[in-house]
XYZ file of C-alpha atoms in Angstrom:
670
model
C -6.209 -63.398 71.056
C -10.028 -63.546 71.146
C -12.415 -66.423 70.564
C -15.000 -66.587 67.804
C -18.652 -66.979 68.787
C -18.693 -70.679 67.879
C -15.539 -71.706 69.812
C -15.195 -72.222 73.594
C -13.575 -69.450 75.646
C -10.628 -71.734 76.525
C -9.485 -71.990 72.874
C -7.631 -68.645 72.782
C -5.827 -69.606 76.007
C -4.604 -72.816 74.384
C -3.331 -70.859 71.380
C -1.591 -68.400 73.659
C 0.143 -71.239 75.489
C 1.197 -72.982 72.243
C 2.669 -69.735 70.953
C 4.396 -68.970 74.277
C 6.073 -72.406 74.431
C 7.295 -72.138 70.829
C 8.892 -68.747 71.607
C 10.624 -69.765 74.827
C 14.044 -69.895 73.132
C 13.563 -67.500 70.215
C 11.848 -64.658 72.143
C 11.838 -65.419 75.896
C 10.440 -61.966 76.744
C 7.571 -62.486 74.307
C 7.016 -66.015 75.638
C 6.928 -64.642 79.187
C 4.311 -62.011 78.300
C 2.089 -64.465 76.438
C 2.300 -67.029 79.231
C 1.388 -64.449 81.831
C -1.639 -63.399 79.788
C -2.653 -67.063 79.444
C -2.200 -67.577 83.188
C -4.363 -64.548 84.049
C -7.133 -65.700 81.695
C -6.948 -69.248 83.039
C -7.280 -68.033 86.633
C -10.299 -65.936 85.633
C -12.007 -68.956 83.981
C -10.738 -71.519 86.448
C -9.075 -73.434 83.555
C -6.543 -76.037 84.932
C -5.111 -76.881 81.498
C -4.339 -73.215 80.806
C -2.774 -72.841 84.260
C -0.602 -75.929 83.757
C 0.833 -74.999 80.349
C 1.275 -71.279 81.091
C 3.059 -72.158 84.364
C 5.437 -74.520 82.533
C 6.465 -71.819 80.048
C 6.956 -69.323 82.877
C 9.026 -71.899 84.822
C 11.237 -72.590 81.767
C 11.837 -68.881 81.155
C 12.556 -68.296 84.864
C 15.238 -71.026 84.786
C 16.830 -69.330 81.769
C 16.841 -66.060 83.749
C 18.497 -67.840 86.716
C 15.437 -67.013 88.853
C 15.360 -70.506 90.329
C 13.041 -69.867 93.349
C 10.450 -68.335 91.070
C 10.907 -71.175 88.545
C 10.284 -73.726 91.280
C 7.074 -71.953 92.323
C 5.757 -71.841 88.769
C 6.669 -75.481 88.247
C 4.891 -76.700 91.380
C 1.733 -74.791 90.471
C 1.804 -76.161 86.921
C 2.416 -79.757 88.065
C -0.422 -79.537 90.600
C -2.803 -78.227 87.922
C -1.719 -81.019 85.537
C -2.337 -83.686 88.228
C -5.719 -82.201 89.162
C -6.958 -82.217 85.583
C -5.221 -85.526 84.635
C -3.161 -83.839 81.938
C -0.605 -86.520 80.989
C 1.170 -84.383 78.369
C 1.520 -81.472 80.771
C 2.908 -83.875 83.427
C 5.503 -85.092 80.915
C 6.461 -81.484 80.092
C 6.675 -80.696 83.829
C 9.312 -83.462 84.249
C 11.133 -81.969 81.237
C 11.266 -78.491 82.830
C 12.150 -80.037 86.201
C 15.155 -81.729 84.589
C 16.233 -78.428 83.047
C 15.986 -76.735 86.482
C 17.971 -79.480 88.293
C 20.727 -79.238 85.619
C 21.100 -75.481 86.188
C 21.193 -76.099 89.949
C 23.985 -78.707 89.487
C 21.893 -81.658 90.765
C 22.669 -83.902 87.810
C 21.293 -87.148 89.216
C 17.917 -85.531 89.852
C 18.055 -83.906 86.389
C 18.687 -87.212 84.620
C 15.958 -88.935 86.591
C 13.460 -86.206 85.632
C 14.433 -86.346 81.942
C 14.083 -90.154 81.976
C 10.553 -89.838 83.384
C 9.718 -87.139 80.841
C 11.007 -89.258 77.935
C 9.004 -92.260 79.033
C 5.825 -90.230 79.411
C 6.257 -88.565 76.012
C 6.915 -91.964 74.411
C 3.734 -93.420 75.965
C 1.780 -90.502 74.509
C 3.374 -90.914 71.047
C 4.919 -87.442 71.228
C 8.199 -88.085 69.358
C 9.283 -84.430 69.461
C 8.800 -84.173 73.216
C 10.594 -87.497 73.669
C 13.544 -86.225 71.568
C 13.710 -82.905 73.414
C 13.947 -84.801 76.741
C 16.729 -86.998 75.242
C 18.711 -83.945 74.174
C 18.357 -82.139 77.502
C 19.521 -85.287 79.299
C 22.606 -85.066 77.079
C 23.044 -81.465 78.263
C 23.064 -82.676 81.880
C 25.761 -85.223 81.013
C 27.860 -82.490 79.368
C 27.594 -80.255 82.466
C 28.697 -83.128 84.729
C 31.619 -84.005 82.404
C 30.246 -87.363 81.200
C 31.070 -86.792 77.515
C 30.807 -90.382 76.319
C 27.183 -90.643 77.516
C 26.443 -87.170 76.116
C 27.875 -88.083 72.711
C 25.582 -91.127 72.386
C 22.445 -89.148 73.367
C 23.227 -86.132 71.174
C 23.889 -88.357 68.163
C 20.571 -90.150 68.656
C 18.753 -86.832 69.132
C 20.157 -85.399 65.893
C 18.999 -88.458 63.967
C 15.512 -88.102 65.434
C 15.278 -84.352 64.701
C 16.342 -85.049 61.116
C 13.586 -87.636 60.737
C 11.051 -85.180 62.248
C 12.282 -82.259 60.145
C 12.614 -80.143 63.276
C 15.158 -77.363 62.608
C 14.990 -75.810 66.079
C 15.824 -79.110 67.752
C 18.577 -79.782 65.256
C 20.161 -76.400 65.934
C 20.125 -77.070 69.684
C 21.587 -80.520 69.141
C 24.379 -79.158 66.941
C 25.441 -76.776 69.684
C 25.872 -79.718 72.094
C 27.591 -81.772 69.379
C 30.114 -78.982 68.876
C 30.987 -79.101 72.590
C 31.327 -82.872 72.670
C 33.416 -83.075 69.458
C 35.778 -80.357 70.747
C 36.304 -82.388 73.929
C 37.359 -85.385 71.787
C 39.725 -83.244 69.677
C 37.584 -83.448 66.533
C 37.944 -79.735 65.903
C 36.814 -79.567 62.272
C 33.599 -81.417 63.155
C 33.116 -79.194 66.197
C 33.504 -75.958 64.218
C 31.280 -77.214 61.425
C 28.526 -78.134 63.901
C 28.769 -74.759 65.699
C 28.732 -72.823 62.417
C 25.654 -74.721 61.173
C 23.961 -74.165 64.552
C 24.662 -70.402 64.417
C 23.272 -70.160 60.871
C 20.117 -72.088 61.845
C 19.663 -70.005 65.020
C 19.955 -66.797 62.980
C 17.478 -68.126 60.398
C 15.044 -69.059 63.202
C 15.525 -65.734 64.987
C 16.693 -67.597 68.141
C 18.903 -64.931 69.782
C 19.560 -67.090 72.849
C 20.849 -69.874 70.615
C 23.018 -67.355 68.741
C 24.527 -66.291 72.062
C 25.332 -69.925 72.925
C 26.993 -70.484 69.516
C 29.100 -67.309 69.886
C 30.162 -68.351 73.375
C 31.225 -71.761 72.007
C 33.178 -69.995 69.258
C 34.893 -67.719 71.767
C 35.943 -70.689 73.890
C 37.326 -72.412 70.815
C 39.416 -69.421 69.759
C 40.675 -68.909 73.330
C 41.920 -72.516 73.400
C 43.595 -71.896 70.013
C 45.504 -68.879 71.352
C 43.529 -66.590 69.004
C 42.657 -64.226 71.819
C 41.531 -61.334 69.606
C 39.004 -63.560 67.844
C 37.896 -65.002 71.183
C 37.234 -61.536 72.587
C 35.398 -60.571 69.433
C 33.086 -63.585 69.684
C 32.494 -63.110 73.409
C 31.703 -59.412 73.022
C 29.290 -60.032 70.148
C 27.582 -62.739 72.230
C 27.388 -60.300 75.173
C 25.800 -57.603 72.983
C 23.101 -60.047 71.862
C 22.545 -61.362 75.424
C 22.083 -57.831 76.716
C 19.533 -57.082 73.979
C 17.763 -60.283 75.005
C 17.992 -59.454 78.696
C 19.146 -62.985 79.612
C 21.039 -62.928 82.905
C 22.446 -66.444 82.621
C 24.006 -65.813 79.239
C 25.432 -62.484 80.433
C 27.033 -64.164 83.428
C 28.693 -66.834 81.285
C 30.051 -64.368 78.717
C 31.225 -61.803 81.295
C 33.101 -64.557 83.188
C 34.732 -65.804 79.962
C 35.744 -62.257 79.014
C 37.309 -61.751 82.452
C 39.265 -65.015 82.219
C 40.572 -64.302 78.673
C 41.689 -60.803 79.646
C 43.396 -62.182 82.773
C 45.338 -64.637 80.552
C 46.366 -61.685 78.373
C 47.605 -59.781 81.427
C 44.998 -57.033 80.968
C 44.127 -57.035 84.648
C 42.240 -53.745 84.678
C 39.676 -54.831 82.069
C 39.512 -58.350 83.531
C 38.664 -56.853 86.922
C 35.997 -54.635 85.356
C 34.209 -57.584 83.789
C 34.589 -59.736 86.909
C 33.112 -56.958 89.060
C 30.134 -56.847 86.678
C 29.683 -60.596 87.225
C 29.759 -60.036 90.993
C 27.231 -57.198 90.768
C 24.904 -59.306 88.627
C 25.069 -62.318 90.946
C 24.333 -60.086 93.955
C 21.352 -58.576 92.142
C 20.023 -62.030 91.337
C 20.796 -63.349 94.813
C 22.876 -66.219 93.320
C 25.272 -66.860 96.198
C 27.110 -69.817 94.651
C 27.893 -67.685 91.582
C 28.975 -64.875 93.946
C 31.518 -67.241 95.464
C 32.908 -67.983 91.979
C 32.968 -64.278 91.077
C 34.866 -63.345 94.230
C 37.355 -66.168 93.646
C 37.850 -64.969 90.062
C 38.548 -61.438 91.336
C 41.022 -62.844 93.874
C 42.805 -64.728 91.063
C 43.060 -61.588 88.941
C 44.401 -59.507 91.809
C 46.876 -62.273 92.677
C 48.139 -62.395 89.070
C 48.515 -58.614 89.188
C 50.494 -59.048 92.450
C 48.008 -56.988 94.435
C 48.148 -59.428 97.370
C 46.144 -57.238 99.761
C 43.221 -56.972 97.361
C 43.493 -60.661 96.447
C 43.324 -61.630 100.082
C 40.289 -59.425 100.681
C 38.372 -61.022 97.802
C 39.434 -64.533 98.827
C 38.350 -64.041 102.441
C 34.954 -62.728 101.268
C 34.618 -65.745 99.010
C 35.551 -68.101 101.869
C 33.084 -66.534 104.294
C 30.237 -66.701 101.768
C 31.115 -70.292 100.806
C 31.013 -71.368 104.452
C 27.737 -69.504 105.035
C 25.893 -71.320 102.198
C 27.578 -74.718 102.742
C 29.340 -74.711 99.388
C 32.466 -76.939 99.326
C 33.705 -77.449 95.778
C 35.115 -73.923 95.283
C 36.052 -73.548 98.968
C 38.877 -76.049 98.658
C 40.588 -73.893 96.045
C 39.843 -70.629 97.912
C 41.613 -72.074 100.946
C 44.550 -73.028 98.764
C 44.649 -69.487 97.338
C 44.580 -67.919 100.771
C 47.333 -70.218 101.959
C 49.555 -69.151 99.032
C 48.852 -65.462 99.710
C 49.627 -65.822 103.418
C 52.851 -67.671 102.544
C 53.831 -64.884 100.151
C 53.177 -62.348 102.897
C 55.404 -64.336 105.289
C 52.637 -65.506 107.694
C 53.771 -69.159 107.961
C 51.444 -70.267 110.740
C 48.301 -68.851 109.169
C 49.322 -70.252 105.785
C 49.800 -73.790 107.200
C 46.437 -73.550 108.990
C 44.681 -72.711 105.721
C 46.440 -75.543 103.966
C 45.330 -77.944 106.720
C 41.714 -76.741 106.369
C 41.878 -77.229 102.602
C 43.348 -80.719 102.885
C 40.774 -81.821 105.412
C 37.961 -80.563 103.194
C 39.422 -82.106 100.005
C 39.791 -85.475 101.711
C 36.315 -85.294 103.262
C 34.708 -84.514 99.886
C 37.015 -86.953 98.047
C 38.238 -84.154 95.766
C 41.502 -85.828 94.903
C 42.533 -83.312 92.240
C 42.236 -80.509 94.788
C 44.139 -82.575 97.340
C 46.955 -83.018 94.777
C 47.269 -79.286 94.183
C 47.059 -78.500 97.889
C 49.805 -80.968 98.788
C 52.045 -79.587 96.017
C 51.666 -76.004 97.209
C 51.986 -77.033 100.869
C 55.161 -78.905 100.056
C 56.610 -75.827 98.371
C 55.644 -73.679 101.339
C 57.173 -76.085 103.894
C 60.360 -76.338 101.851
C 60.586 -72.545 101.686
C 60.422 -72.435 105.477
C 63.086 -75.140 105.856
C 60.832 -78.069 106.949
C 62.218 -80.451 104.340
C 60.985 -83.663 105.952
C 57.350 -82.617 106.034
C 57.697 -81.037 102.568
C 59.023 -84.301 101.162
C 56.099 -86.288 102.647
C 53.489 -84.060 101.120
C 55.241 -83.887 97.744
C 55.639 -87.673 97.521
C 51.888 -88.072 98.167
C 51.113 -85.318 95.617
C 53.248 -87.180 93.082
C 51.362 -90.429 93.686
C 48.020 -88.693 93.246
C 49.095 -86.753 90.163
C 50.340 -89.924 88.450
C 47.222 -91.895 89.453
C 44.845 -89.167 88.256
C 46.999 -88.317 85.200
C 47.296 -84.666 86.257
C 50.395 -84.017 84.201
C 50.658 -80.274 84.820
C 50.678 -80.886 88.555
C 53.016 -83.850 88.171
C 55.528 -81.562 86.424
C 55.304 -79.079 89.316
C 55.861 -81.866 91.886
C 58.992 -83.054 90.141
C 60.419 -79.542 90.211
C 59.579 -79.094 93.895
C 61.009 -82.470 94.865
C 64.182 -81.709 92.926
C 64.713 -78.599 95.044
C 64.019 -80.512 98.278
C 66.475 -83.293 97.386
C 69.130 -80.777 96.450
C 68.753 -78.968 99.789
C 69.044 -82.339 101.518
C 72.273 -83.057 99.671
C 70.686 -85.913 97.706
C 72.061 -84.606 94.416
C 71.485 -87.675 92.228
C 67.819 -87.791 93.163
C 67.578 -84.049 92.659
C 68.996 -84.350 89.158
C 66.740 -87.314 88.313
C 63.572 -85.485 89.368
C 64.675 -82.320 87.570
C 65.136 -84.343 84.364
C 61.735 -85.969 84.715
C 60.032 -82.611 85.232
C 61.915 -81.134 82.284
C 60.918 -83.999 79.977
C 57.296 -83.680 81.076
C 57.419 -79.931 80.493
C 58.669 -80.475 76.931
C 55.940 -83.013 76.281
C 53.216 -80.712 77.569
C 54.503 -77.808 75.500
C 54.571 -80.028 72.425
C 51.051 -81.224 73.013
C 49.787 -77.686 73.476
C 51.491 -76.527 70.293
C 50.086 -79.508 68.369
C 46.597 -78.895 69.746
C 46.726 -75.255 68.717
C 47.905 -76.247 65.239
C 45.043 -78.751 64.883
C 42.520 -76.106 65.969
C 43.916 -73.518 63.550
C 43.954 -76.060 60.740
C 40.327 -76.994 61.504
C 39.368 -73.320 61.337
C 41.127 -73.001 57.983
C 39.472 -76.136 56.595
C 35.996 -74.924 57.645
C 36.601 -71.539 56.044
C 37.835 -73.318 52.909
C 34.626 -75.412 52.780
C 32.574 -72.220 53.089
C 34.569 -70.623 50.261
C 34.155 -73.707 48.101
C 30.391 -73.566 48.603
C 30.367 -69.882 47.682
C 32.394 -70.565 44.576
C 29.882 -73.186 43.481
C 27.018 -70.769 44.066
C 28.731 -68.089 41.997
C 29.451 -70.578 39.244
C 25.770 -71.476 39.071
C 24.803 -67.845 38.505
C 27.740 -67.395 36.037
C 29.648 -64.763 37.984
C 32.970 -65.726 36.424
C 34.889 -62.686 37.566
C 34.021 -63.137 41.219
C 34.670 -66.868 40.852
C 38.204 -66.247 39.609
C 38.835 -63.797 42.470
C 37.731 -66.327 45.034
C 39.870 -69.051 43.462
C 42.858 -66.743 43.728
C 41.945 -66.305 47.398
C 41.918 -70.051 47.777
C 45.426 -70.271 46.355
C 46.577 -67.619 48.788
C 44.916 -69.468 51.616
C 46.507 -72.712 50.548
C 49.895 -71.023 50.728
C 48.924 -69.699 54.142
C 48.150 -73.215 55.328
C 51.600 -74.353 54.146
C 53.110 -71.539 56.200
C 50.960 -72.548 59.147
C 52.442 -76.034 59.140
C 55.973 -74.532 58.980
C 55.155 -72.244 61.856
C 53.967 -74.964 64.225
C 57.333 -74.906 66.037
C 57.076 -71.177 66.470
C 53.696 -71.293 68.234
C 55.332 -71.731 71.632
C 57.491 -68.661 71.095
C 54.505 -66.569 69.961
C 52.617 -67.429 73.153
C 55.565 -66.053 75.159
C 55.861 -62.652 73.487
C 54.263 -59.321 74.376
C 52.189 -58.297 71.350
C 52.983 -54.566 71.511
C 56.778 -54.565 72.064
C 57.878 -57.940 70.795
C 59.681 -58.578 74.117
C 58.941 -61.557 76.321
C 55.756 -61.340 78.335
C 55.248 -61.618 82.083
C 54.265 -65.278 81.969
C 57.510 -66.265 80.275
C 59.539 -63.989 82.582
C 58.207 -65.894 85.585
C 59.429 -69.206 84.106
C 62.923 -68.029 83.069
C 63.588 -65.987 86.194
C 62.632 -68.950 88.383
C 65.035 -71.193 86.447
C 67.820 -68.588 86.358
C 67.510 -67.971 90.118
C 67.631 -71.706 90.850
C 70.648 -72.221 88.562
C 72.495 -69.241 90.072
C 71.968 -70.544 93.596
C 72.875 -74.088 92.636
C 76.088 -73.245 90.787
C 76.954 -70.097 92.752
C 76.961 -67.883 89.703
C 76.075 -64.197 89.932
C 72.647 -63.081 88.729
C 71.357 -59.535 88.518
C 67.813 -58.349 87.931
C 66.777 -54.835 86.861
C 63.277 -53.374 87.122
C 62.886 -50.514 84.647
C 60.054 -47.954 84.745
C 59.373 -45.185 82.225
C 59.180 -41.960 84.215
C 55.940 -39.974 84.077
C 54.487 -42.337 81.478
C 50.875 -41.740 82.521
C 51.323 -38.135 81.493
C 52.350 -39.218 77.996
C 49.133 -41.192 77.564
C 46.920 -38.510 79.144
C 48.350 -35.470 77.316
C 49.808 -36.775 74.055
C 47.505 -39.851 73.368
C 47.732 -43.575 73.841
C 49.023 -43.940 70.290
C 52.118 -41.915 71.214
C 52.374 -43.934 74.440
C 52.442 -47.182 72.428
C 55.174 -45.714 70.229
C 57.240 -44.864 73.334
C 56.904 -48.431 74.625
C 58.032 -49.887 71.310
C 60.995 -47.527 70.999
C 62.085 -48.180 74.570
C 61.881 -51.948 73.957
C 64.220 -51.572 70.963
C 66.726 -49.661 73.106
C 66.624 -52.338 75.844
C 67.191 -55.118 73.294
C 70.060 -53.201 71.640
C 72.040 -52.823 74.886
C 71.620 -56.366 76.169
C 73.243 -59.681 75.345
C 71.717 -62.728 73.688
C 71.723 -64.586 77.033
C 69.922 -61.753 78.823
C 66.147 -61.791 79.120
C 64.176 -58.582 78.524
C 60.472 -58.734 79.316
C 57.550 -56.384 79.549
C 56.387 -56.781 83.156
C 53.191 -54.752 82.793
C 52.170 -51.297 81.605
C 55.328 -49.171 81.455
C 57.470 -51.561 83.583
C 60.133 -53.856 82.124
C 62.429 -56.448 83.651
C 66.005 -57.252 82.608
C 67.454 -60.603 83.783
C 71.268 -60.788 83.435
C 72.714 -64.253 84.172
C 76.352 -64.500 85.355
C 76.483 -60.722 85.804
C 77.402 -59.111 89.133
C 75.983 -55.869 90.410
C 78.843 -53.746 89.023
C 78.442 -55.154 85.522
C 74.654 -54.842 85.697
C 74.972 -51.208 86.798
C 77.150 -50.417 83.772
C 74.590 -51.968 81.402
C 71.732 -50.104 83.050
C 73.585 -46.794 82.930
C 74.096 -47.241 79.213
C 70.381 -47.981 78.795
C 69.432 -44.947 80.916
C 71.638 -42.664 78.854
C 70.373 -44.085 75.549
C 66.758 -43.501 76.595
C 67.528 -39.965 77.711
C 69.354 -39.157 74.435
C 66.861 -40.895 72.162
C 65.342 -38.585 69.482
C 61.886 -38.594 71.049
C 60.932 -35.451 69.145
C 60.505 -37.668 66.051
C 57.461 -39.166 67.780
C 56.190 -35.808 69.137
C 57.826 -32.354 69.408
C 56.940 -32.092 73.136
C 58.045 -35.599 74.072
C 60.946 -36.341 76.445
C 61.379 -39.718 78.150
C 63.655 -40.956 80.924
C 63.760 -44.153 82.948
C 64.349 -45.104 86.561
C 66.007 -48.451 87.237
C 66.123 -50.622 90.355
C 68.862 -53.291 90.615
C 69.187 -56.427 92.778
C 71.628 -59.351 92.880
C 71.155 -60.793 96.390
C 70.886 -64.578 95.950
C 70.495 -65.212 99.658
C 66.791 -64.421 99.423
C 64.333 -67.326 99.417
C 63.184 -67.189 95.791
C 63.143 -65.262 92.524
C 60.035 -63.326 93.537
C 61.853 -61.873 96.518
C 64.817 -60.944 94.284
C 62.432 -59.073 92.008
C 60.865 -57.419 95.042
C 64.323 -56.103 96.071
C 64.717 -54.620 92.612
C 61.286 -53.038 92.996
C 62.349 -51.487 96.295
C 65.403 -49.976 94.643
C 63.268 -48.731 91.779
C 61.116 -46.946 94.343
C 64.262 -45.366 95.837
C 65.263 -44.200 92.360
C 61.897 -42.586 91.950
C 62.070 -40.901 95.343
C 65.579 -39.617 94.597
C 64.416 -37.702 91.552
C 63.963 -40.323 88.775
C 66.220 -40.811 85.712
C 68.728 -42.822 87.705
C 69.953 -46.312 88.564
C 69.807 -47.469 92.188
């Protein structure tokens, strides 16, 4: 931008700064380039106003990039220039950017104070748009700190102001926050409608960063609904746009959400890949707090995959970094994770030491939710090692905290743990009473989750129906009768689908427990039923056998014949397993090509007979129908030793025997 002969040389700098600030959300790279040019020209002319406004845009963009040290430097220079030149508007904007920076750093009190100052200064200057922006960003700070009631009030007021001002960019940003708040309150139709309108506005305005935020919101919504495929689709589309934009903060958020969703699905390999990318990005940016979270996420994935050595390595790295930077919030849970891992590995003393560290830290920081979880896991560990008195003390305190804080998931776990302790102490009436309470709470939680998923799915349907209704009206106005009739038929089909949805509400729980490929139970459900079956077998002295089944040389099938053939093998094998087992038996896909068969009230001899029939059926199956070169066998490891400490150890014994079967030549039962 150049100046005309009759205008002062500062005028083009002012235009550059105005353009840069307006592009800070829509085109942050363009805003950054324009602000740098304005800054260079201002330094050449010694123009404080240009330095102030260019520095504020650069600071805002640096915060969005998670370059907080650089943002702080830009902000201090801009504020100093504003003070030197007496620029009241620039000082108000400096407080606005300062509040944005403090929110990203997690210092919410400082953020709210800065936004309050900014709002007051904008109001004194009569800048209603600046005042409204400060109001909305204060709402964002409240959302990040979990104060949703305060956020709801401020977002509602901001939306009314943006409507009066006719500011579409502000309205789009406000709608994104409104979607988050309404989802928290369970108003799912309103949440989806707000998010959809925000996405449409952001696309109309060319605001790619806003589009990324809307897609991330949508992914989180679908993940909570159990629609994992749609969640992954939204996250991946958001990630593609964030990568085109080059925004590190958005990439971190989306990569972390992808990793968590894939972990929930049991796809540990892909979850690890995305989590490692988060770790690499945080290391590149020098964001040590985010590195702690990334390492803890990797530890959780490895732990879920039962790779305890890798989980412990990640957790210890996370703990060391957390201690080095003085971070405490995540450290409590890292200590709890390490304690669980050490307990699983049989190192009682080290496990108890980690639990003690975690408890001391939770109490010192008044993190009562973390204290509850730590006491629950410590009680379980002590009980497993036979220290029932100490276990009882910790579990009773955990129960008090869980009830006081309304942590119902933890409360359910405490009841189950106390039931086992009372039973081992011979206090059978108390054991039964606590077992019943835990069971009732479990049913209530399952019902609530199913109802919540139904409400979310219904809200999605209603929003789609509204969109179709609007499209029908548009087509009617342009007299496209044929397309109108087709869409109305679609509406009738969707209405029938909604009726089916209501009928299927009771089946939601079952669907969440099934493996999508084979139709067998998934690993999550296996953990629940095996734990219960093991406890019942020990309590009532009934036999219980567990078989771990592995398809021999399965990797070769995928590598040489294709993954499609591999999927067909898994489905066919699952049908064979189901055909040769009883209704009371549990058949689950444990992961990859491994399956688990749980046979209640079945001794080792009976279990061996069942497994031999399965082995023979697999060997004689007409695999050539899938591929002429295909031949499949299975190796099976059996275990029925109920003297072990828990169901996980029983499964480990079966795994040991499976390994022996493999070493002995495969295609056998050991």
